[in-house]
Coordinates of C-alpha atoms in Angstrom, one line a residue:
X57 CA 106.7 71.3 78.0
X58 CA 103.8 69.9 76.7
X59 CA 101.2 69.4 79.2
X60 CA 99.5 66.6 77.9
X61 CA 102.0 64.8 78.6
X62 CA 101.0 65.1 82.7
X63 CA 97.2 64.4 81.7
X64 CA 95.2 62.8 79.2
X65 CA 91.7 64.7 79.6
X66 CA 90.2 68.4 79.6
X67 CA 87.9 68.9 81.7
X68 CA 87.3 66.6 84.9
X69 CA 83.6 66.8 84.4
X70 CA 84.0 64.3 81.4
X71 CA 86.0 62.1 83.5
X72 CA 83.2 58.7 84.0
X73 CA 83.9 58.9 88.0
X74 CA 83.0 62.7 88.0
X75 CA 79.2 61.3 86.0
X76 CA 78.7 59.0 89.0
X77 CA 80.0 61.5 92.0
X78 CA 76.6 63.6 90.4
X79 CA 74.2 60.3 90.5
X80 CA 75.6 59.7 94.2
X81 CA 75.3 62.7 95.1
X82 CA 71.4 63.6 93.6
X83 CA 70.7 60.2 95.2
X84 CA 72.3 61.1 98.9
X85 CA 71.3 64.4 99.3
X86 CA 70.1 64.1 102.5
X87 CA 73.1 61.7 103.5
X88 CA 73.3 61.4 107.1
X89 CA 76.5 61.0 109.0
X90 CA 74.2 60.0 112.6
X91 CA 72.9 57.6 110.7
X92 CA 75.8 55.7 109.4
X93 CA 77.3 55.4 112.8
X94 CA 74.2 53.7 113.9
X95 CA 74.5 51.5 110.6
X96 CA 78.1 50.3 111.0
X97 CA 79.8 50.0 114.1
X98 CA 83.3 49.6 112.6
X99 CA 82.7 53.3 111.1
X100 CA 85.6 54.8 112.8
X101 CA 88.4 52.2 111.4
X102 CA 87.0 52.4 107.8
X103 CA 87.4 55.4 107.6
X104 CA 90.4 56.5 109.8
X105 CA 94.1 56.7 109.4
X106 CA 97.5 57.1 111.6
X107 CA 100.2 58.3 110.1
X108 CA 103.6 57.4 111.3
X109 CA 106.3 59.1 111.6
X110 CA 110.0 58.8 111.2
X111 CA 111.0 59.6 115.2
X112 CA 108.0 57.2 116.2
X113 CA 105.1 59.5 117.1
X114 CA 102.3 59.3 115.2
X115 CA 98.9 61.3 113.8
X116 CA 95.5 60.3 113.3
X117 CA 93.5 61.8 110.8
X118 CA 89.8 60.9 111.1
X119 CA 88.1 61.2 108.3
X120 CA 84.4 59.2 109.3
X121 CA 82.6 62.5 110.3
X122 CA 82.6 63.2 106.6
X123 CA 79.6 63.0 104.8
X124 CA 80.4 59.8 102.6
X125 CA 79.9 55.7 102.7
X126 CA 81.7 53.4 100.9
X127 CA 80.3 53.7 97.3
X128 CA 80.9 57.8 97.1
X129 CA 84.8 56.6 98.8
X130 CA 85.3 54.2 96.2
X131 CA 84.0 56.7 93.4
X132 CA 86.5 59.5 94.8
X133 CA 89.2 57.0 94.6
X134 CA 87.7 56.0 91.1
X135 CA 88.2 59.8 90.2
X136 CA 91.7 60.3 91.4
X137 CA 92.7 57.1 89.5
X138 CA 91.2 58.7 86.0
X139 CA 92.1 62.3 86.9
X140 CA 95.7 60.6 87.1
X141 CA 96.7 62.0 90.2
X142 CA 99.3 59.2 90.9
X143 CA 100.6 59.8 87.2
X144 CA 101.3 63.5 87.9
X145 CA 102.6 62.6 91.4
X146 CA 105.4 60.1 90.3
X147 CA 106.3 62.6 88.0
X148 CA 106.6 65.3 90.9
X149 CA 109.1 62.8 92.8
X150 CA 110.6 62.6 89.7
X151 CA 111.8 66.3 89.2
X152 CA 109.7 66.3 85.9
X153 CA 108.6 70.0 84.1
X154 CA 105.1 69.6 85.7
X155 CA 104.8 73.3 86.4
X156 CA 103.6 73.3 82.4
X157 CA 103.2 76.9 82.0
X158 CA 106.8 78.0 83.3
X159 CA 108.5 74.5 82.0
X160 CA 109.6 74.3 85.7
X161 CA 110.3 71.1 87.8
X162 CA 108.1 71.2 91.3
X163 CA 111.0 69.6 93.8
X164 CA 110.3 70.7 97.3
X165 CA 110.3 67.1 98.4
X166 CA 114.3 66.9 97.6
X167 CA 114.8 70.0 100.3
X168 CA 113.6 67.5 103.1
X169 CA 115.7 64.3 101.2
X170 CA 117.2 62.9 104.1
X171 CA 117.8 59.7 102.6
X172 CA 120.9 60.6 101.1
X173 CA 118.8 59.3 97.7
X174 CA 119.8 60.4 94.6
X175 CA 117.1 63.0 93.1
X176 CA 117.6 64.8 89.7
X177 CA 116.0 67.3 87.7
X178 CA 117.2 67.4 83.7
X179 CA 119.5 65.1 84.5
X180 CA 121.6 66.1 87.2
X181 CA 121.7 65.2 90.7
X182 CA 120.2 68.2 92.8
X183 CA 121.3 66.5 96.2
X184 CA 124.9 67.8 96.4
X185 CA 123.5 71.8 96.6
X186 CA 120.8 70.8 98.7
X187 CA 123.5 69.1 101.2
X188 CA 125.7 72.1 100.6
X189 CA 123.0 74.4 101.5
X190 CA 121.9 73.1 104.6
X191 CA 125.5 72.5 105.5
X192 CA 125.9 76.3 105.3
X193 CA 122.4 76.9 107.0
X194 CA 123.9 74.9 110.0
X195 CA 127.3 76.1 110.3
X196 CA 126.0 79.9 110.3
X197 CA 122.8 79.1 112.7
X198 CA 125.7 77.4 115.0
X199 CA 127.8 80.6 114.8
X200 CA 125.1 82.9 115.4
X201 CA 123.1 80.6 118.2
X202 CA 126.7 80.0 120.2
X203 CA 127.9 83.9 119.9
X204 CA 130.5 83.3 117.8
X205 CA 129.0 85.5 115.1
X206 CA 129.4 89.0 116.0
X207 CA 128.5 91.6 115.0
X208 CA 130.2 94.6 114.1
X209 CA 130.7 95.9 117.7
X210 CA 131.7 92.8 118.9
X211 CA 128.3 92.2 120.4
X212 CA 126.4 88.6 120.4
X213 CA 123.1 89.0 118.2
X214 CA 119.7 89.2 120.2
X215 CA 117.7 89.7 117.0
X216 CA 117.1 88.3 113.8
X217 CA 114.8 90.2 111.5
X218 CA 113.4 88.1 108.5
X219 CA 112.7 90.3 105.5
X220 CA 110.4 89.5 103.0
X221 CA 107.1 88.9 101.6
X222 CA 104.5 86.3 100.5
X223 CA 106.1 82.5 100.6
X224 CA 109.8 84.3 102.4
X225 CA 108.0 85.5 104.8
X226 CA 104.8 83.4 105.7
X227 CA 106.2 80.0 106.1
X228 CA 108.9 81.3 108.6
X229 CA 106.4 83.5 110.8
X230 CA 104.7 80.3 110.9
X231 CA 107.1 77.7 112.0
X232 CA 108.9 80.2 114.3
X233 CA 105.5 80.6 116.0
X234 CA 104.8 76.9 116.0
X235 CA 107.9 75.7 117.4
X236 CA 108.4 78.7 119.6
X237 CA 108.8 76.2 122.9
X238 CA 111.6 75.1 121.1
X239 CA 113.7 78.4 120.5
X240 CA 116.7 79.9 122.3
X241 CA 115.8 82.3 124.9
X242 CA 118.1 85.0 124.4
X243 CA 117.2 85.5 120.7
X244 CA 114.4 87.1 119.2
X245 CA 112.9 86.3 115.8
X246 CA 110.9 89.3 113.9
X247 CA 109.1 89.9 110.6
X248 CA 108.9 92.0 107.8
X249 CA 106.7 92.0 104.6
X250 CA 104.5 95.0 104.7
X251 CA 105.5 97.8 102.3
X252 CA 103.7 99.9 104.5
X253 CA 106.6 101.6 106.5
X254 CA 104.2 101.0 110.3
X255 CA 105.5 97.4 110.0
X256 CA 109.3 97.7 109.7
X257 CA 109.4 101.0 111.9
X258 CA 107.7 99.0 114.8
X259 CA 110.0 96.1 114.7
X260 CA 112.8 98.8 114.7
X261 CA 112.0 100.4 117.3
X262 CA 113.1 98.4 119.9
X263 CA 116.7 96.9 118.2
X264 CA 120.0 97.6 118.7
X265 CA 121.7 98.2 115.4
X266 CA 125.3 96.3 117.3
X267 CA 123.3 93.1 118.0
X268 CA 120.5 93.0 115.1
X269 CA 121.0 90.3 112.3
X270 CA 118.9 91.1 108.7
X271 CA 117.5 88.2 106.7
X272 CA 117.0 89.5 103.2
X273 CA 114.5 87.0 101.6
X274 CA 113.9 87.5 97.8
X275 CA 115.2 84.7 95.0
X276 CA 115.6 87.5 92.6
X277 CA 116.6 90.0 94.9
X278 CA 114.5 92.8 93.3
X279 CA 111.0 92.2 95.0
X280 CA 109.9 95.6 95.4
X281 CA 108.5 95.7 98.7
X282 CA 111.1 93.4 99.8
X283 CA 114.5 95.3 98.7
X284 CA 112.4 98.3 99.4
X285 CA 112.5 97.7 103.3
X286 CA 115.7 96.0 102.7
X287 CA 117.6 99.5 102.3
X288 CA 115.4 101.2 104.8
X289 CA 116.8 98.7 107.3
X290 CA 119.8 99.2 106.1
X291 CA 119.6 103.1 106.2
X292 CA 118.4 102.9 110.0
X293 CA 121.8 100.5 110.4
X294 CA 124.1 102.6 108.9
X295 CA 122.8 105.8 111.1
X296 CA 124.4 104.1 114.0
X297 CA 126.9 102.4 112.6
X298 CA 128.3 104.8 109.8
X299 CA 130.5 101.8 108.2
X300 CA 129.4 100.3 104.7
X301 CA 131.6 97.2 105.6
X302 CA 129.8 97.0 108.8
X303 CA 126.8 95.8 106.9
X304 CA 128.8 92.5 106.0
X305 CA 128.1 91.5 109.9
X306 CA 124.4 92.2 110.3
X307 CA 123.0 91.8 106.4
X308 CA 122.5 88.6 105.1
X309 CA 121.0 87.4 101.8
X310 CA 118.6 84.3 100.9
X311 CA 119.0 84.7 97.3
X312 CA 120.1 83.6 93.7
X313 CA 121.2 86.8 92.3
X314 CA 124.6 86.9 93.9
X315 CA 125.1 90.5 91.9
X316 CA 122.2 92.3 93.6
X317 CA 122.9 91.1 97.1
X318 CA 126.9 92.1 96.3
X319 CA 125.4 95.7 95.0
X320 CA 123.5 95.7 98.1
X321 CA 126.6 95.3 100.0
X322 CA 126.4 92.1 101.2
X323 CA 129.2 89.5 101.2
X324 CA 128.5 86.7 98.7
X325 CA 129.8 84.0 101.6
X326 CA 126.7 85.1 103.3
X327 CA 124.4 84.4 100.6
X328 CA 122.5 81.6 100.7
X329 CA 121.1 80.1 97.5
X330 CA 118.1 78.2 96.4
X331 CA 116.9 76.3 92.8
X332 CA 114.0 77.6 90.5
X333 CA 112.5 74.7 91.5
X334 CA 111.7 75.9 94.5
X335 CA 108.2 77.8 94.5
X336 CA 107.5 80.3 97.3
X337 CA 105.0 78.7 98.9
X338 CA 106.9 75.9 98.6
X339 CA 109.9 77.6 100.0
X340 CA 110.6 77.5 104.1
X341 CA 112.4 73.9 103.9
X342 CA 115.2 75.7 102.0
X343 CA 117.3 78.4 102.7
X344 CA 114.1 80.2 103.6
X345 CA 113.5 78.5 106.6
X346 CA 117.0 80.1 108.1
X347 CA 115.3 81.9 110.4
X348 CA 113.8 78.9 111.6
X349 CA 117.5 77.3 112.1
X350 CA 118.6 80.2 113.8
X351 CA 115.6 80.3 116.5
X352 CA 114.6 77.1 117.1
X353 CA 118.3 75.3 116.0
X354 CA 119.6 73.2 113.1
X355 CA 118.7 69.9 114.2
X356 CA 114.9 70.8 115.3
X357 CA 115.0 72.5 111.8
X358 CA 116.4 68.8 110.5
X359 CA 113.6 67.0 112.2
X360 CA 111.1 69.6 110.8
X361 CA 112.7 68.1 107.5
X362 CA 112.0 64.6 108.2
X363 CA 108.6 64.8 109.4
X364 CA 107.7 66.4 105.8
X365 CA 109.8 63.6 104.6
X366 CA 107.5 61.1 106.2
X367 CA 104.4 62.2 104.8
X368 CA 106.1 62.5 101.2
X369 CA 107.5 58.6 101.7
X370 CA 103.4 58.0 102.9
X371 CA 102.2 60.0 99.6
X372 CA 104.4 58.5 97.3
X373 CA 103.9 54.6 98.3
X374 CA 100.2 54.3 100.2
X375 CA 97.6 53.0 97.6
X376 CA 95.2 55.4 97.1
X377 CA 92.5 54.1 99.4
X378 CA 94.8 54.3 102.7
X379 CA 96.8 57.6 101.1
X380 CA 96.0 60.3 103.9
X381 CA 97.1 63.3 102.0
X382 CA 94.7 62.3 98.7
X383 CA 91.8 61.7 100.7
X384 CA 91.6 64.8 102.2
X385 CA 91.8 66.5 98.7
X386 CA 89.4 64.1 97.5
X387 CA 87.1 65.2 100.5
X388 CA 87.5 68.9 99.4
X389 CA 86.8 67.8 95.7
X390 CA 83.5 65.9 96.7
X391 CA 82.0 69.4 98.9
X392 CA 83.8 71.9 96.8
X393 CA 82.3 70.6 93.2
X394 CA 79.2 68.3 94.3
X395 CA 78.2 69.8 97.4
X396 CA 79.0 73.3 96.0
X397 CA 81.1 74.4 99.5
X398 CA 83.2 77.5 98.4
X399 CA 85.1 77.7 101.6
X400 CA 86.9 75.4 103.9
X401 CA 87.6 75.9 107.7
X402 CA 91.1 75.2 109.8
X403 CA 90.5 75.8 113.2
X404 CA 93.7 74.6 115.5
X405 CA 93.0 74.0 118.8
X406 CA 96.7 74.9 119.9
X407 CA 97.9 78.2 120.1
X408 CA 101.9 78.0 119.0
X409 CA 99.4 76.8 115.2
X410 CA 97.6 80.4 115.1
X411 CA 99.6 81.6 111.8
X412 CA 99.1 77.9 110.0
X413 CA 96.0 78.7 108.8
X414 CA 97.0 81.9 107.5
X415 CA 100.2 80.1 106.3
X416 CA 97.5 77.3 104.1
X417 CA 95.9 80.4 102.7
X418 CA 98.6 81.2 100.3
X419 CA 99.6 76.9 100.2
X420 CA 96.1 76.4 98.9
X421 CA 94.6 79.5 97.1
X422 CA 97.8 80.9 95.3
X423 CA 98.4 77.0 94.3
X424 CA 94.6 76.3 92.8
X425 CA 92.8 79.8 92.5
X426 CA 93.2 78.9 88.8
X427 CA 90.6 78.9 86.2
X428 CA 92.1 77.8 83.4
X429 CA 93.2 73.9 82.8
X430 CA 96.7 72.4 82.2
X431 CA 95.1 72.2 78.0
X432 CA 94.6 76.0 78.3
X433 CA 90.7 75.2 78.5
X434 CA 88.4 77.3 80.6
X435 CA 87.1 75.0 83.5
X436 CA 83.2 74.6 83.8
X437 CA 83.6 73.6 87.3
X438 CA 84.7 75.5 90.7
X439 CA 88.4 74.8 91.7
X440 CA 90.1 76.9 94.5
X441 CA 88.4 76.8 98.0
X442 CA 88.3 80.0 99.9
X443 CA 90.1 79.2 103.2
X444 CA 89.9 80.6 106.3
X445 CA 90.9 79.9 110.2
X446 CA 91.7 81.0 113.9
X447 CA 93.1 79.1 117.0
X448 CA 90.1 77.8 119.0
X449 CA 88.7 77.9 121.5
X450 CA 88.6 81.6 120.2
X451 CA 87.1 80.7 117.2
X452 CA 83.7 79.2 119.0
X453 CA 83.4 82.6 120.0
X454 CA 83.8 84.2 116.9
X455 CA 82.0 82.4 113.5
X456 CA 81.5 79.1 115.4
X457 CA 78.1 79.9 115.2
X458 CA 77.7 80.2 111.7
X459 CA 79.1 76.9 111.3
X460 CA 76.5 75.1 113.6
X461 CA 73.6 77.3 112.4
X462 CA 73.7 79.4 109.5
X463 CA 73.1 78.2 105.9
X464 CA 76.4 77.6 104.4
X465 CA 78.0 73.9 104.6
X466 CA 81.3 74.6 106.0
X467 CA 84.1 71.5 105.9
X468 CA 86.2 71.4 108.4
X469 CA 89.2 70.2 109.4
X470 CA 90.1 70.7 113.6
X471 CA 94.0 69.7 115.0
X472 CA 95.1 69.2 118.2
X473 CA 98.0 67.6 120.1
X474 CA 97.5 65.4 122.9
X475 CA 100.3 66.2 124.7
X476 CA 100.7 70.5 125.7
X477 CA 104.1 71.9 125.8
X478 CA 102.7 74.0 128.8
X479 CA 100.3 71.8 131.4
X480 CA 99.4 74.6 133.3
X481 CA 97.5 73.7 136.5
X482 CA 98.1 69.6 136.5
X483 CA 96.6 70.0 132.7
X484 CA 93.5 71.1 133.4
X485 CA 93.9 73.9 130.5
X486 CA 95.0 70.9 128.0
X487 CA 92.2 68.8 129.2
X488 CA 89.4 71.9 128.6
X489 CA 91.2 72.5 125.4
X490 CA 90.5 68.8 124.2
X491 CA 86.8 68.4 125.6
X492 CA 86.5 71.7 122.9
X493 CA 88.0 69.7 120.0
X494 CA 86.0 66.5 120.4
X495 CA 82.7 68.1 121.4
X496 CA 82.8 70.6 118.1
X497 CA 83.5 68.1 115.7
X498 CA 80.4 65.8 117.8
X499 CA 77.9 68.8 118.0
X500 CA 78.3 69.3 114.1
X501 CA 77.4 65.8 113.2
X502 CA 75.2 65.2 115.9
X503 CA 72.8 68.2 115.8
X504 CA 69.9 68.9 117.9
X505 CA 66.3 68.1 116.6
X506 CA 63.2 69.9 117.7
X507 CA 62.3 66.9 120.4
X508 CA 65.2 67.5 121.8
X509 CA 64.6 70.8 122.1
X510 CA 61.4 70.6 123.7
X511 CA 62.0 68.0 125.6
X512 CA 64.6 70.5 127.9
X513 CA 61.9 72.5 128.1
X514 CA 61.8 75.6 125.8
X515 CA 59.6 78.1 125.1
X516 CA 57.9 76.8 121.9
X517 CA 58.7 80.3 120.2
X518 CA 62.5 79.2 120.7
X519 CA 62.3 76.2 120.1
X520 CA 63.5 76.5 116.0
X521 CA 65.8 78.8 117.3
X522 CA 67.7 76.8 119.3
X523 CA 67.8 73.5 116.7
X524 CA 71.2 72.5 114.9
X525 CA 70.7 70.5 112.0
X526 CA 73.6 68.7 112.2
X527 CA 75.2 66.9 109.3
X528 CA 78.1 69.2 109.3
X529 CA 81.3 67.7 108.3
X530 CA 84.5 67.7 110.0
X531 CA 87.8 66.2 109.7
X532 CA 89.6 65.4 113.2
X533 CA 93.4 65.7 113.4
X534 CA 95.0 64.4 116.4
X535 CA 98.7 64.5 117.2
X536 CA 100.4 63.1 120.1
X537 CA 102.4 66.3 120.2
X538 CA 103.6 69.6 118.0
X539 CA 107.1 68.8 117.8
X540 CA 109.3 70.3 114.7
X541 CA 108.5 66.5 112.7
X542 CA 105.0 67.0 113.8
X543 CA 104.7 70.5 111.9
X544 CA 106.6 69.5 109.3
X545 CA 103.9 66.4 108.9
X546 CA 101.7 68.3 108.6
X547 CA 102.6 70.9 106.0
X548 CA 103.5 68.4 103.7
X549 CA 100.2 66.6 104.3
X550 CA 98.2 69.8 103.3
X551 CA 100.8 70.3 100.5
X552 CA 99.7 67.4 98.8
X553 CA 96.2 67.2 99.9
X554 CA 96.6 70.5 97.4
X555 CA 98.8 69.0 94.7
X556 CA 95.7 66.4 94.8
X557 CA 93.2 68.6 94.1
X558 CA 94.9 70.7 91.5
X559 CA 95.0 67.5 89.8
X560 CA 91.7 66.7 89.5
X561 CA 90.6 69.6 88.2
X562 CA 93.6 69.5 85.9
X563 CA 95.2 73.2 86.7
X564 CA 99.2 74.0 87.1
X565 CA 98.8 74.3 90.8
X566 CA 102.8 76.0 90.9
X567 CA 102.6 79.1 89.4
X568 CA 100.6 82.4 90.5
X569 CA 100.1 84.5 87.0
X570 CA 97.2 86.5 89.1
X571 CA 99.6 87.9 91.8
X572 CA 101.4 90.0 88.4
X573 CA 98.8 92.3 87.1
X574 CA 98.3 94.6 90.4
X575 CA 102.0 94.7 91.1
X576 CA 102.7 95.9 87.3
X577 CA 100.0 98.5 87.5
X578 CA 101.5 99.6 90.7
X579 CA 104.4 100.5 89.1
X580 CA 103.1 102.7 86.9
X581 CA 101.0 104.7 89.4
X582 CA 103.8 105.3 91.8
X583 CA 105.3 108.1 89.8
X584 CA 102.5 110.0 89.4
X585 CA 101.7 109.6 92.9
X586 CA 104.8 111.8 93.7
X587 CA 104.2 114.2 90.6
X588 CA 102.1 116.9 91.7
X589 CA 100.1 117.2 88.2
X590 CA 96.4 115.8 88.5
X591 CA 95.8 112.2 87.4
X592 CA 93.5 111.3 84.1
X593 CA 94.7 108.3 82.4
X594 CA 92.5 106.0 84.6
X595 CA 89.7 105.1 85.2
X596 CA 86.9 107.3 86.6
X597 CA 87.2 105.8 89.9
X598 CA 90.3 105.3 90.0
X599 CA 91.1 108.7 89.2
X600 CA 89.2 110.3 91.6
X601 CA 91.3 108.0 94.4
X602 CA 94.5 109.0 93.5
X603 CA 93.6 112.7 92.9
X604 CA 92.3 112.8 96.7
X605 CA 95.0 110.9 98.1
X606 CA 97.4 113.1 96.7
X607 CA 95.6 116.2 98.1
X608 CA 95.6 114.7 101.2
X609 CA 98.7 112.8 101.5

């Protein structure tokens, strides 16, 4: 696939929008966000959006505590219109190659198609194994949810235990801790993706082999790690149960390599596929997300789907000055590349959201940690942010502090819902929880100058100690509650708030080329790890690592 055919520049910094993003920004430096709230009254609905969605709730995404006006807006806009962001995007919804350097289509948004719309890639219709897919996914999560699925004792299963790594097993942690209000109380959800043996022996040790269901999450079927604690779940199963076609009951496979998982000893009827088109990160609206069906129920899993459908209906159609999901990548363009940010901050005030940040890491930096552009040209500018997060209000006692003092501009971006699953004491938790959210995001813009200072009365050798320059930018996220269409909103809205920057700075945000080269040279060291000969054919360094671990070991 020829990737000009997705873009018709280099390097962004030639774009003309990119030229005058520099003069507004050498002109604003000193921008003040106080400021143009006293200047414009109507602030707050410039520069504001809700999003509805399809069951009727909605989310507000303000935006006005960012450090912009109208003219470096318009210019952003300007840049995504050059950059041809809604080019590449069209051809996204389209099922077109635009993953360039794999000649793969990019077609999550047909997993959440719920509008029984046609959507093709090369031609053919994808909908009918999407349907067919998610028609399995609900009779099995039925079977297994009502206790018709037994296992091989006859025994309902109390456990499901998702195995897999990276985008098979994030996205499912995730949305199984998100929507855990929602599950079924007599079944238990675990995880698996460390190779190192403490993570799968502690989730073993308190199972039942007669009542545990294994999710064995790998496309190809022959991710190390993954197949790796595959069989050593399977070994501790067959201990107890001594029967290979036991395993038929209590294995399952979320696969396309129908003769591994049958080698494995799992029955093919139990093997639930999924497209090349579907990237890892990208991967918990298909048969990924079973565990999610399973815990929390097909049809919360459904609405999960329709809430991501909402935002891909908003992304698709909203003109680029109203569309939610561009302007937060255009926000991250104007700190990461003018402002010269290198991180970004998402800081959930709700608890059931402490894995999403964790969950964006690998959405964001495995999509545009890239330094090379869709022309195969070396990029002169940053790209990927580095970002981080934790659930306040434990995060204002962690690096809080850094945000309101230290010396790094630090977007970023706080979510809450309105509306707690859990009003503990007549809501007074909820209500503390909020004050948290609005006062950050207020504290950070507002500051606190020296007057201020010394007007409470410090000691004038603390007074520069206790001043906050204010000026920090944040982006508020307010839902009315974190239902399963709520979380998927808001996925999809970071997934194309990525999408958008990758295509500014003109990088193949879909594959991940960097995750290879540690994995290959791991390969080759294992053996020599288990051969008791001393190790030279390294480096120095490494060397001398492997030569004490093994004396050790």
């Amino acid at each position: 696939m020829n990737p000009n055919t997705f873009t018709s520049f280099d390097l962004a910094t030639n774009l003309p929008a990119w030229k005058a993003l520099e003069q507004e920004f050498k002109q604003k430096k000193d921008f003040s966000v106080r400021q143009a709230f006293k200047d414009d009254s109507e602030r707050f609905e410039k520069f504001s959006f809700t999003l509805d969605n399809y069951d009727g709730s909605k989310i507000l995404f303000d935006f006005s505590k960012n450090l912009i006006d109208k003219s470096i807006f318009d210019n952003l806009v300007q840049l995504a219109r050059e950059a041809g962001v809604e080019k590449l995007r069209d051809a996204l919804f389209k099922g077109e190659h635009i993953n360039t350097t794999e000649d793969r289509a990019v077609y999550h948004p047909a997993l959440r198609n719920q509008d029984d719309k046609p959507m093709s890639v090369d031609g053919k219709n994808v909908m009918p194994q999407v349907d067919s897919v998610l028609n399995h996914m609900k009779e099995f999560s039925d079977s297994v949810r009502n206790g018709s699925w037994k296992g091989y004792t006859g025994k309902q299963i109390t456990d499901v235990v998702n195995i897999g790594i990276g985008g098979s097993d994030l996205g499912p942690v995730m949305v199984t801790e998100a929507l855990a209000h929602y599950a079924k109380p007599d079944l238990n959800a675990h995880f698996v993706s460390n190779i190192d043996g403490t993570h799968l022996a502690e989730i073993l040790k308190g199972l039942n082999p007669e009542t545990t269901l294994f999710l064995i999450a790998s496309k190809t079927f022959t991710t190390a790690e993954t197949i790796t604690n595959a069989n050593s779940a399977k070994e501790w199963f067959l201990k107890k149960a001594n029967d290979q076609s036991a395993i038929a009951k209590h294995f399952v496979a979320l696969s396309t390599n129908e003769a591994e998982v049958v080698k494995f000893g799992i029955d093919p009827k139990n093997m639930f596929e999924f497209e090349s088109w579907v990237g890892g990160r990208y991967s918990v609206w298909s048969a990924i997300g079973l565990s999610v069906a399973i815990y929390v129920g097909f049809e919360n899993f459904q609405a999960f789907l329709k809430g991501a459908q909402a935002v891909d209906h908003h992304f698709l159609n909203a003109p680029l000055e109203e569309n939610i999901p561009a302007i937060g990548g255009l926000l991250s363009v104007w700190y990461n590349n003018f402002h010269g940010a290198q991180t970004h901050l998402v800081a959930p005030f709700d608890q059931y959201l402490h894995r999403f940040p964790a969950y964006l890491q690998q959405l964001s930096m495995e999509s545009n940690g890239k330094s090379v552009t869709r022309t195969s040209q070396f990029t002169n500018y940053q790209t990927g942010v580095v970002l981080f997060g934790e659930p306040c209000t434990n995060a204002q006692h962690s690096f809080f502090q850094l945000l309101h003092q230290g010396t790094k501009l630090i977007p970023a971006d706080f979510i809450l819902a309105a509306q707690s699953h859990n009003p503990i004491d007549n809501n007074k938790h909820q209500r503390m929880l909020a004050s948290n959210f609005f006062a950050q995001s207020e504290a950070l813009m507002t500051g606190k100058d020296a007057e201020q200072v010394k007007a409470e009365g410090a000691e004038p050798k603390l007074v520069p100690h206790k001043v906050f320059s204010g000026d920090r930018p944040t982006t508020s996220i307010l839902a009315q509650k974190i239902t399963p269409a709520t979380l998927g909103a808001l996925i999809a809205y970071y997934e194309h708030l990525t999408f958008t920057e990758g295509a500014i700075w003109n990088i193949n945000s879909f594959d991940q080329w960097g995750v290879e080269l540690g994995k290959v040279l791991a390969k080759k060291i294992e053996p020599q790890l288990a051969d008791p000969g001393v190790v030279d054919n390294h480096d120095a360094s490494t060397n001398g690592l492997i030569n004490q671990f093994k004396q050790w070991a």
